[in-house]
Amino acid sequence: MLIKKPGDIPSSEITSKSNYFTRRKFITGAAATGAAIAAGLYLRNHDGPLEDTVHAGSKLSGIVKSQYSTTEKPTSFKDITNYNNYYEFGTDKYSPAGLAANFHTRPWTVSIEGMVKKPKKLDIDTILKLSPLEERIYRHRCVEGWSMVIPWVGFPLNALIKQAEPLGSAKFVAFETVFAPNQMPNQKSNDVLFWPYVEGLRMDEAMHPLTILAVGLYDEVLPNVDGAPLRLVVPWKYGFKGIKAIVKIRFADTMPPTTWNIMASNEYGFYSNVNPNVDHPRWSQKTERRIGDSLFAPKHPTLMFNGYSDQVASLYSGMDLKKYF
Ligand code: MTE
């Protein structure tokens, strides 16, 4: 994502602090009581100097192939793990890999809450056993105009959702990244983004079989820089929907706030479906640069829904995708 210099941002685009905090209140609303105690426990769980037991680079076993994988050539492991967007660690593409290397991903709990029959706090090692791990080789299209092909390892988000038994009235799923300022240097202030990073999906998008929670890539435990230990992947949407280091999944009947929409609502919509016919206000979305291609290679045409139209176009039938971008 490109962060605009303060001088480039018209005041109309800046979310007022009060508006932001009203939205934040909405995110954390129900958790307000006992927050101080919870915060103490939370920081001890997610931000302390704790030993990891599972390391990036460990092999994952029992991975099954998937009919949903593309046959396109995967981007190299080196590029996938060294050209990243992870603003908690750095705002350029290259520094997050090193800065995230010692991030602690154990112990790690994910809270499943909101409009569900069975709210839960699940340990990441329990989550890893919920469903067989699958290899999903997906195209990954960043809103900035570059793309990769990534051999994720994960499982359908719907397997986790089914465990929680959402109420019929739940229409959206909200996701939240860990808040761990002792480990994520940029979270020490709100100068870069408002923290924690938040994202959301409509319930039918969340239940779609293409939507996965990734725990690995190239058959190995997910490297920290790619969102360990648990990261969302929605291949027909721009990459920023793929929230990293998830600690909270909340079901709601109203559309949840999302980080980039809070930062610039005219540039980043809630849906953020890959769409070559809807340009970003500051650049075209018709083509993309495939990371790993030679500098002289022609750009690739960007495909509607990132090439997943057959599977997902029906989710949006009758919707004006220019309005709901
Ligand atoms: N999640 C968090 N918590 N913080 C981030 O900065 N960046 C997003 C998304 N998820 C981001 C995040 C953006 S802009 C993109 S394009 C993808 O992660 C990048 O994923 P990758 O670094 O694994 O390619």
Short mmCIF file of C-alpha atoms and ligand atoms in Angstrom, two decimals:
data_model
loop_
_atom_site.label_atom_id
_atom_site.label_comp_id
_atom_site.label_asym_id
_atom_site.label_seq_id
_atom_site.Cartn_x
_atom_site.Cartn_y
_atom_site.Cartn_z
CA MET A 1 0.00 0.00 0.00
CA LEU A 2 1.24 3.45 -0.70
CA ILE A 3 1.03 5.83 2.19
CA LYS A 4 0.38 9.38 1.06
CA LYS A 5 2.63 12.09 2.42
CA PRO A 6 0.62 14.31 4.80
CA GLY A 7 0.71 17.16 2.24
CA ASP A 8 -1.02 14.93 -0.36
CA ILE A 9 -4.00 14.12 1.81
CA PRO A 10 -6.93 16.51 1.43
CA SER A 11 -8.52 17.16 4.81
CA SER A 12 -11.76 15.65 3.47
CA GLU A 13 -9.99 12.28 3.29
CA ILE A 14 -8.72 12.26 6.82
CA THR A 15 -10.86 10.33 9.25
CA SER A 16 -11.33 12.52 12.28
CA LYS A 17 -9.99 11.09 15.52
CA SER A 18 -13.44 11.19 17.08
CA ASN A 19 -14.92 9.30 14.13
CA TYR A 20 -12.07 6.82 14.33
CA PHE A 21 -12.51 6.27 18.02
CA THR A 22 -16.28 5.87 17.60
CA ARG A 23 -15.55 3.10 15.13
CA ARG A 24 -12.93 1.62 17.42
CA LYS A 25 -15.45 1.65 20.25
CA PHE A 26 -17.67 -0.38 17.97
CA ILE A 27 -14.93 -2.92 17.40
CA THR A 28 -14.12 -3.36 21.03
CA GLY A 29 -17.56 -2.50 22.42
CA ALA A 30 -18.51 -5.69 24.21
CA ALA A 31 -15.01 -6.22 25.53
CA ALA A 32 -14.92 -2.96 27.47
CA THR A 33 -15.74 -4.46 30.85
CA GLY A 34 -12.72 -5.82 32.60
CA ALA A 35 -10.52 -4.50 29.85
CA ALA A 36 -7.68 -3.67 32.18
CA ILE A 37 -7.41 -7.23 33.50
CA ALA A 38 -7.87 -8.63 30.03
CA ALA A 39 -5.20 -6.32 28.65
CA GLY A 40 -2.73 -7.55 31.27
CA LEU A 41 -3.40 -11.17 30.38
CA TYR A 42 -3.39 -10.40 26.70
CA LEU A 43 -0.07 -8.64 26.74
CA ARG A 44 1.39 -11.48 28.77
CA ASN A 45 0.10 -13.92 26.17
CA HIS A 46 1.05 -12.03 23.03
CA ASP A 47 3.72 -9.51 23.80
CA GLY A 48 6.05 -11.08 26.32
CA PRO A 49 9.56 -12.46 25.97
CA LEU A 50 8.35 -16.02 25.51
CA GLU A 51 9.94 -19.03 23.91
CA ASP A 52 8.57 -20.15 20.57
CA THR A 53 8.14 -23.85 20.05
CA VAL A 54 7.19 -23.73 16.39
CA HIS A 55 9.55 -22.01 14.03
CA ALA A 56 9.27 -20.72 10.52
CA GLY A 57 11.04 -23.24 8.38
CA SER A 58 9.62 -26.32 10.18
CA LYS A 59 7.98 -28.68 7.70
CA LEU A 60 4.22 -29.15 7.89
CA SER A 61 2.94 -32.66 7.35
CA GLY A 62 -0.19 -34.26 5.94
CA ILE A 63 -0.77 -31.54 3.35
CA VAL A 64 -3.29 -32.46 0.66
CA LYS A 65 -3.46 -30.96 -2.84
CA SER A 66 -6.49 -28.89 -3.80
CA GLN A 67 -8.64 -28.61 -6.90
CA TYR A 68 -8.63 -24.84 -6.29
CA SER A 69 -4.90 -24.41 -6.99
CA THR A 70 -3.72 -22.60 -10.10
CA THR A 71 -1.18 -24.31 -12.35
CA GLU A 72 0.72 -21.04 -12.81
CA LYS A 73 4.37 -21.06 -11.74
CA PRO A 74 4.72 -20.08 -8.06
CA THR A 75 6.78 -17.03 -7.16
CA SER A 76 10.07 -17.92 -5.43
CA PHE A 77 10.12 -18.43 -1.65
CA LYS A 78 12.73 -15.66 -1.52
CA ASP A 79 10.44 -13.09 -3.15
CA ILE A 80 7.34 -14.16 -1.17
CA THR A 81 9.25 -13.70 2.08
CA ASN A 82 11.31 -10.62 1.25
CA TYR A 83 8.93 -8.36 -0.66
CA ASN A 84 6.11 -7.73 1.80
CA ASN A 85 3.59 -5.31 3.18
CA TYR A 86 3.58 -5.49 6.98
CA TYR A 87 3.18 -2.02 8.37
CA GLU A 88 3.47 -3.07 12.01
CA PHE A 89 7.14 -3.74 11.24
CA GLY A 90 8.04 -1.38 8.40
CA THR A 91 6.50 0.73 5.66
CA ASP A 92 8.81 -0.40 2.88
CA LYS A 93 8.81 -3.80 1.21
CA TYR A 94 12.18 -5.09 2.37
CA SER A 95 12.62 -4.27 6.08
CA PRO A 96 9.67 -6.29 7.54
CA ALA A 97 11.37 -9.65 6.82
CA GLY A 98 14.24 -8.92 9.20
CA LEU A 99 12.22 -6.91 11.71
CA ALA A 100 9.59 -9.66 12.03
CA ALA A 101 12.08 -12.52 12.29
CA ASN A 102 11.94 -12.78 16.10
CA PHE A 103 8.21 -12.13 16.49
CA HIS A 104 6.71 -14.60 19.02
CA THR A 105 3.93 -16.76 17.64
CA ARG A 106 3.59 -19.07 20.68
CA PRO A 107 1.63 -19.10 22.91
CA TRP A 108 -1.14 -17.75 20.67
CA THR A 109 -4.88 -17.76 21.18
CA VAL A 110 -7.61 -16.69 18.81
CA SER A 111 -10.83 -15.40 20.30
CA ILE A 112 -14.03 -16.20 18.42
CA GLU A 113 -16.81 -13.98 19.62
CA GLY A 114 -19.84 -11.84 18.84
CA MET A 115 -22.99 -13.29 17.29
CA VAL A 116 -22.20 -16.99 17.75
CA LYS A 117 -23.79 -19.79 19.73
CA LYS A 118 -20.37 -21.04 20.83
CA PRO A 119 -17.86 -18.29 21.55
CA LYS A 120 -14.40 -19.76 22.05
CA LYS A 121 -10.79 -19.02 22.72
CA LEU A 122 -8.77 -21.47 20.69
CA ASP A 123 -5.10 -22.18 20.98
CA ILE A 124 -3.29 -22.00 17.65
CA ASP A 125 -2.16 -25.62 17.93
CA THR A 126 -5.79 -26.69 18.32
CA ILE A 127 -6.72 -24.58 15.29
CA LEU A 128 -4.02 -26.32 13.26
CA LYS A 129 -5.78 -29.65 13.84
CA LEU A 130 -9.31 -28.47 12.98
CA SER A 131 -9.22 -29.46 9.36
CA PRO A 132 -6.77 -31.23 7.02
CA LEU A 133 -4.12 -28.83 5.77
CA GLU A 134 -4.36 -28.13 2.08
CA GLU A 135 -1.96 -26.64 -0.41
CA ARG A 136 -3.70 -23.74 -2.17
CA ILE A 137 -1.65 -22.19 -4.93
CA TYR A 138 -3.35 -18.82 -5.41
CA ARG A 139 -2.75 -15.67 -7.37
CA HIS A 140 -2.08 -12.77 -4.99
CA ARG A 141 -2.84 -9.29 -6.40
CA CYS A 142 -1.85 -6.25 -4.39
CA VAL A 143 -3.88 -3.07 -4.88
CA GLU A 144 -0.57 -1.34 -5.68
CA GLY A 145 -0.35 -3.14 -9.03
CA TRP A 146 2.01 -6.06 -8.38
CA SER A 147 1.22 -9.75 -8.08
CA MET A 148 2.64 -13.11 -7.09
CA VAL A 149 1.58 -16.76 -7.18
CA ILE A 150 1.75 -18.20 -3.66
CA PRO A 151 1.61 -21.86 -2.59
CA TRP A 152 -0.19 -21.28 0.72
CA VAL A 153 -0.87 -24.06 3.20
CA GLY A 154 -4.09 -23.63 5.12
CA PHE A 155 -7.67 -24.70 5.55
CA PRO A 156 -11.05 -23.22 4.66
CA LEU A 157 -12.13 -20.44 7.03
CA ASN A 158 -15.59 -22.03 6.97
CA ALA A 159 -14.23 -25.01 8.97
CA LEU A 160 -13.47 -22.67 11.86
CA ILE A 161 -16.70 -20.71 11.46
CA LYS A 162 -18.80 -23.89 11.63
CA GLN A 163 -17.25 -24.69 15.03
CA ALA A 164 -18.55 -21.42 16.46
CA GLU A 165 -22.09 -21.82 15.07
CA PRO A 166 -22.84 -18.22 14.05
CA LEU A 167 -26.37 -16.94 14.65
CA GLY A 168 -28.59 -16.51 11.61
CA SER A 169 -28.49 -12.77 12.25
CA ALA A 170 -24.69 -12.60 11.82
CA LYS A 171 -24.03 -11.03 8.43
CA PHE A 172 -20.34 -10.07 8.67
CA VAL A 173 -17.08 -11.39 10.10
CA ALA A 174 -14.51 -8.97 11.56
CA PHE A 175 -10.84 -9.84 12.02
CA GLU A 176 -8.23 -8.21 14.21
CA THR A 177 -4.41 -8.43 14.24
CA VAL A 178 -2.53 -8.78 17.51
CA PHE A 179 -1.61 -5.57 19.33
CA ALA A 180 1.96 -6.19 20.51
CA PRO A 181 3.81 -2.86 20.52
CA ASN A 182 6.83 -4.33 22.34
CA GLN A 183 7.39 -6.54 19.33
CA MET A 184 5.86 -4.56 16.48
CA PRO A 185 7.79 -1.30 16.46
CA ASN A 186 5.31 0.78 14.43
CA GLN A 187 2.46 0.00 16.86
CA LYS A 188 4.09 2.26 19.43
CA SER A 189 2.24 5.20 17.84
CA ASN A 190 -0.55 5.81 15.37
CA ASP A 191 1.77 7.71 13.02
CA VAL A 192 1.69 4.97 10.35
CA LEU A 193 -1.79 3.42 10.69
CA PHE A 194 -4.37 3.10 13.46
CA TRP A 195 -3.80 -0.15 15.34
CA PRO A 196 -4.66 -2.91 15.55
CA TYR A 197 -5.06 -3.66 11.85
CA VAL A 198 -8.67 -4.72 11.24
CA GLU A 199 -10.43 -6.35 8.29
CA GLY A 200 -13.81 -7.81 7.46
CA LEU A 201 -15.79 -9.99 5.10
CA ARG A 202 -19.45 -10.53 4.36
CA MET A 203 -20.59 -13.87 5.79
CA ASP A 204 -21.04 -15.50 2.36
CA GLU A 205 -17.53 -14.40 1.38
CA ALA A 206 -16.15 -15.81 4.61
CA MET A 207 -17.94 -19.14 4.06
CA HIS A 208 -16.80 -19.44 0.43
CA PRO A 209 -14.54 -22.47 -0.10
CA LEU A 210 -11.80 -20.33 -1.70
CA THR A 211 -11.39 -18.29 1.50
CA ILE A 212 -8.70 -19.81 3.69
CA LEU A 213 -6.76 -19.23 6.86
CA ALA A 214 -3.11 -19.76 5.97
CA VAL A 215 -0.64 -21.32 8.39
CA GLY A 216 2.16 -22.12 5.97
CA LEU A 217 3.68 -21.70 2.55
CA TYR A 218 5.88 -23.95 0.41
CA ASP A 219 4.97 -26.80 2.85
CA GLU A 220 6.62 -24.97 5.77
CA VAL A 221 5.28 -23.12 8.81
CA LEU A 222 4.25 -19.63 7.70
CA PRO A 223 7.15 -17.19 7.97
CA ASN A 224 6.45 -14.37 10.42
CA VAL A 225 6.63 -11.74 7.71
CA ASP A 226 3.75 -13.40 5.82
CA GLY A 227 1.44 -13.27 8.82
CA ALA A 228 2.28 -16.13 11.19
CA PRO A 229 0.80 -17.87 12.91
CA LEU A 230 -2.58 -17.32 11.22
CA ARG A 231 -3.43 -15.14 8.26
CA LEU A 232 -6.50 -14.64 6.07
CA VAL A 233 -6.29 -15.27 2.30
CA VAL A 234 -9.14 -14.23 -0.01
CA PRO A 235 -7.71 -14.70 -3.50
CA TRP A 236 -10.28 -12.71 -5.48
CA LYS A 237 -9.70 -9.58 -3.39
CA TYR A 238 -6.79 -7.17 -3.17
CA GLY A 239 -4.02 -8.38 -0.88
CA PHE A 240 -4.71 -5.94 1.94
CA LYS A 241 -7.86 -7.91 2.84
CA GLY A 242 -5.47 -10.71 3.87
CA ILE A 243 -5.01 -9.65 7.48
CA LYS A 244 -1.97 -11.12 9.25
CA ALA A 245 -1.32 -12.40 12.81
CA ILE A 246 -5.04 -12.78 13.66
CA VAL A 247 -6.08 -12.89 17.32
CA LYS A 248 -9.78 -12.07 17.07
CA ILE A 249 -12.65 -13.17 14.82
CA ARG A 250 -15.96 -11.50 15.61
CA PHE A 251 -19.40 -12.06 14.06
CA ALA A 252 -21.69 -9.06 13.63
CA ASP A 253 -24.86 -7.90 11.95
CA THR A 254 -23.30 -4.66 10.67
CA MET A 255 -20.36 -4.06 8.33
CA PRO A 256 -17.17 -3.85 10.37
CA PRO A 257 -14.59 -1.08 9.95
CA THR A 258 -11.47 -2.00 7.95
CA THR A 259 -8.04 -0.40 8.32
CA TRP A 260 -7.46 0.96 4.82
CA ASN A 261 -11.03 2.15 4.50
CA ILE A 262 -10.57 4.08 7.76
CA MET A 263 -7.37 5.61 6.34
CA ALA A 264 -8.79 6.58 2.91
CA SER A 265 -12.38 5.57 2.23
CA ASN A 266 -12.41 6.95 -1.34
CA GLU A 267 -9.45 4.71 -2.28
CA TYR A 268 -10.11 1.45 -0.44
CA GLY A 269 -13.62 0.05 -0.20
CA PHE A 270 -14.94 -2.68 2.06
CA TYR A 271 -15.26 -5.17 -0.81
CA SER A 272 -11.95 -4.53 -2.59
CA ASN A 273 -12.59 -7.18 -5.19
CA VAL A 274 -9.87 -7.25 -7.85
CA ASN A 275 -11.45 -5.38 -10.75
CA PRO A 276 -9.57 -4.12 -13.83
CA ASN A 277 -12.55 -1.90 -14.70
CA VAL A 278 -12.42 0.14 -11.51
CA ASP A 279 -9.20 2.11 -11.29
CA HIS A 280 -7.69 3.26 -8.04
CA PRO A 281 -8.12 7.07 -7.94
CA ARG A 282 -4.35 7.44 -8.39
CA TRP A 283 -3.46 4.60 -10.79
CA SER A 284 -4.86 2.10 -13.29
CA GLN A 285 -5.82 -1.41 -12.18
CA LYS A 286 -5.79 -2.86 -15.71
CA THR A 287 -2.38 -4.53 -15.50
CA GLU A 288 0.00 -5.91 -12.91
CA ARG A 289 3.72 -6.52 -12.54
CA ARG A 290 4.48 -10.12 -11.60
CA ILE A 291 7.20 -10.15 -8.95
CA GLY A 292 10.13 -12.23 -10.21
CA ASP A 293 9.60 -11.32 -13.89
CA SER A 294 12.48 -9.59 -15.64
CA LEU A 295 12.32 -5.79 -15.66
CA PHE A 296 11.63 -5.86 -19.40
CA ALA A 297 8.84 -8.43 -19.26
CA PRO A 298 5.43 -7.11 -20.28
CA LYS A 299 2.93 -6.56 -17.49
CA HIS A 300 0.14 -9.12 -17.07
CA PRO A 301 -3.47 -8.13 -17.73
CA THR A 302 -5.40 -8.04 -14.44
CA LEU A 303 -8.36 -10.38 -14.49
CA MET A 304 -11.82 -9.75 -13.04
CA PHE A 305 -11.95 -11.18 -9.51
CA ASN A 306 -8.26 -11.99 -10.02
CA GLY A 307 -9.28 -14.83 -12.37
CA TYR A 308 -11.71 -16.44 -9.90
CA SER A 309 -14.93 -15.19 -11.59
CA ASP A 310 -16.33 -18.66 -12.22
CA GLN A 311 -16.27 -19.37 -8.50
CA VAL A 312 -17.24 -16.00 -6.99
CA ALA A 313 -19.01 -13.70 -9.49
CA SER A 314 -22.40 -15.01 -8.33
CA LEU A 315 -21.76 -13.57 -4.84
CA TYR A 316 -22.09 -10.11 -6.35
CA SER A 317 -24.83 -10.56 -8.94
CA GLY A 318 -26.92 -7.41 -9.27
CA MET A 319 -24.39 -5.29 -7.35
CA ASP A 320 -22.92 -2.13 -8.84
CA LEU A 321 -19.23 -2.96 -8.42
CA LYS A 322 -18.17 0.62 -9.24
CA LYS A 323 -20.17 1.82 -6.26
CA TYR A 324 -19.30 -1.09 -3.98
CA PHE A 325 -15.60 -1.16 -4.85
N1 MTE B 1 -1.95 -7.37 7.82
C1 MTE B 1 -1.42 -6.63 8.79
N2 MTE B 1 -1.71 -6.93 10.07
N3 MTE B 1 -0.61 -5.57 8.55
C2 MTE B 1 -0.32 -5.18 7.28
O1 MTE B 1 0.42 -4.19 7.08
N4 MTE B 1 -0.67 -5.59 4.89
C3 MTE B 1 -1.65 -6.05 3.93
C4 MTE B 1 -1.97 -7.53 4.12
N5 MTE B 1 -2.17 -7.84 5.52
C5 MTE B 1 -0.88 -5.92 6.21
C6 MTE B 1 -1.67 -7.05 6.53
C7 MTE B 1 -1.27 -5.79 2.56
S1 MTE B 1 -1.33 -4.17 2.05
C8 MTE B 1 -0.94 -6.79 1.70
S2 MTE B 1 -0.70 -6.51 0.05
C9 MTE B 1 -0.71 -8.15 2.18
O2 MTE B 1 -0.89 -8.28 3.60
C10 MTE B 1 0.73 -8.53 1.87
O3 MTE B 1 0.97 -9.87 2.19
P1 MTE B 1 2.44 -10.48 1.95
O4 MTE B 1 3.42 -9.55 2.62
O5 MTE B 1 2.42 -11.84 2.57
O6 MTE B 1 2.65 -10.50 0.45
#
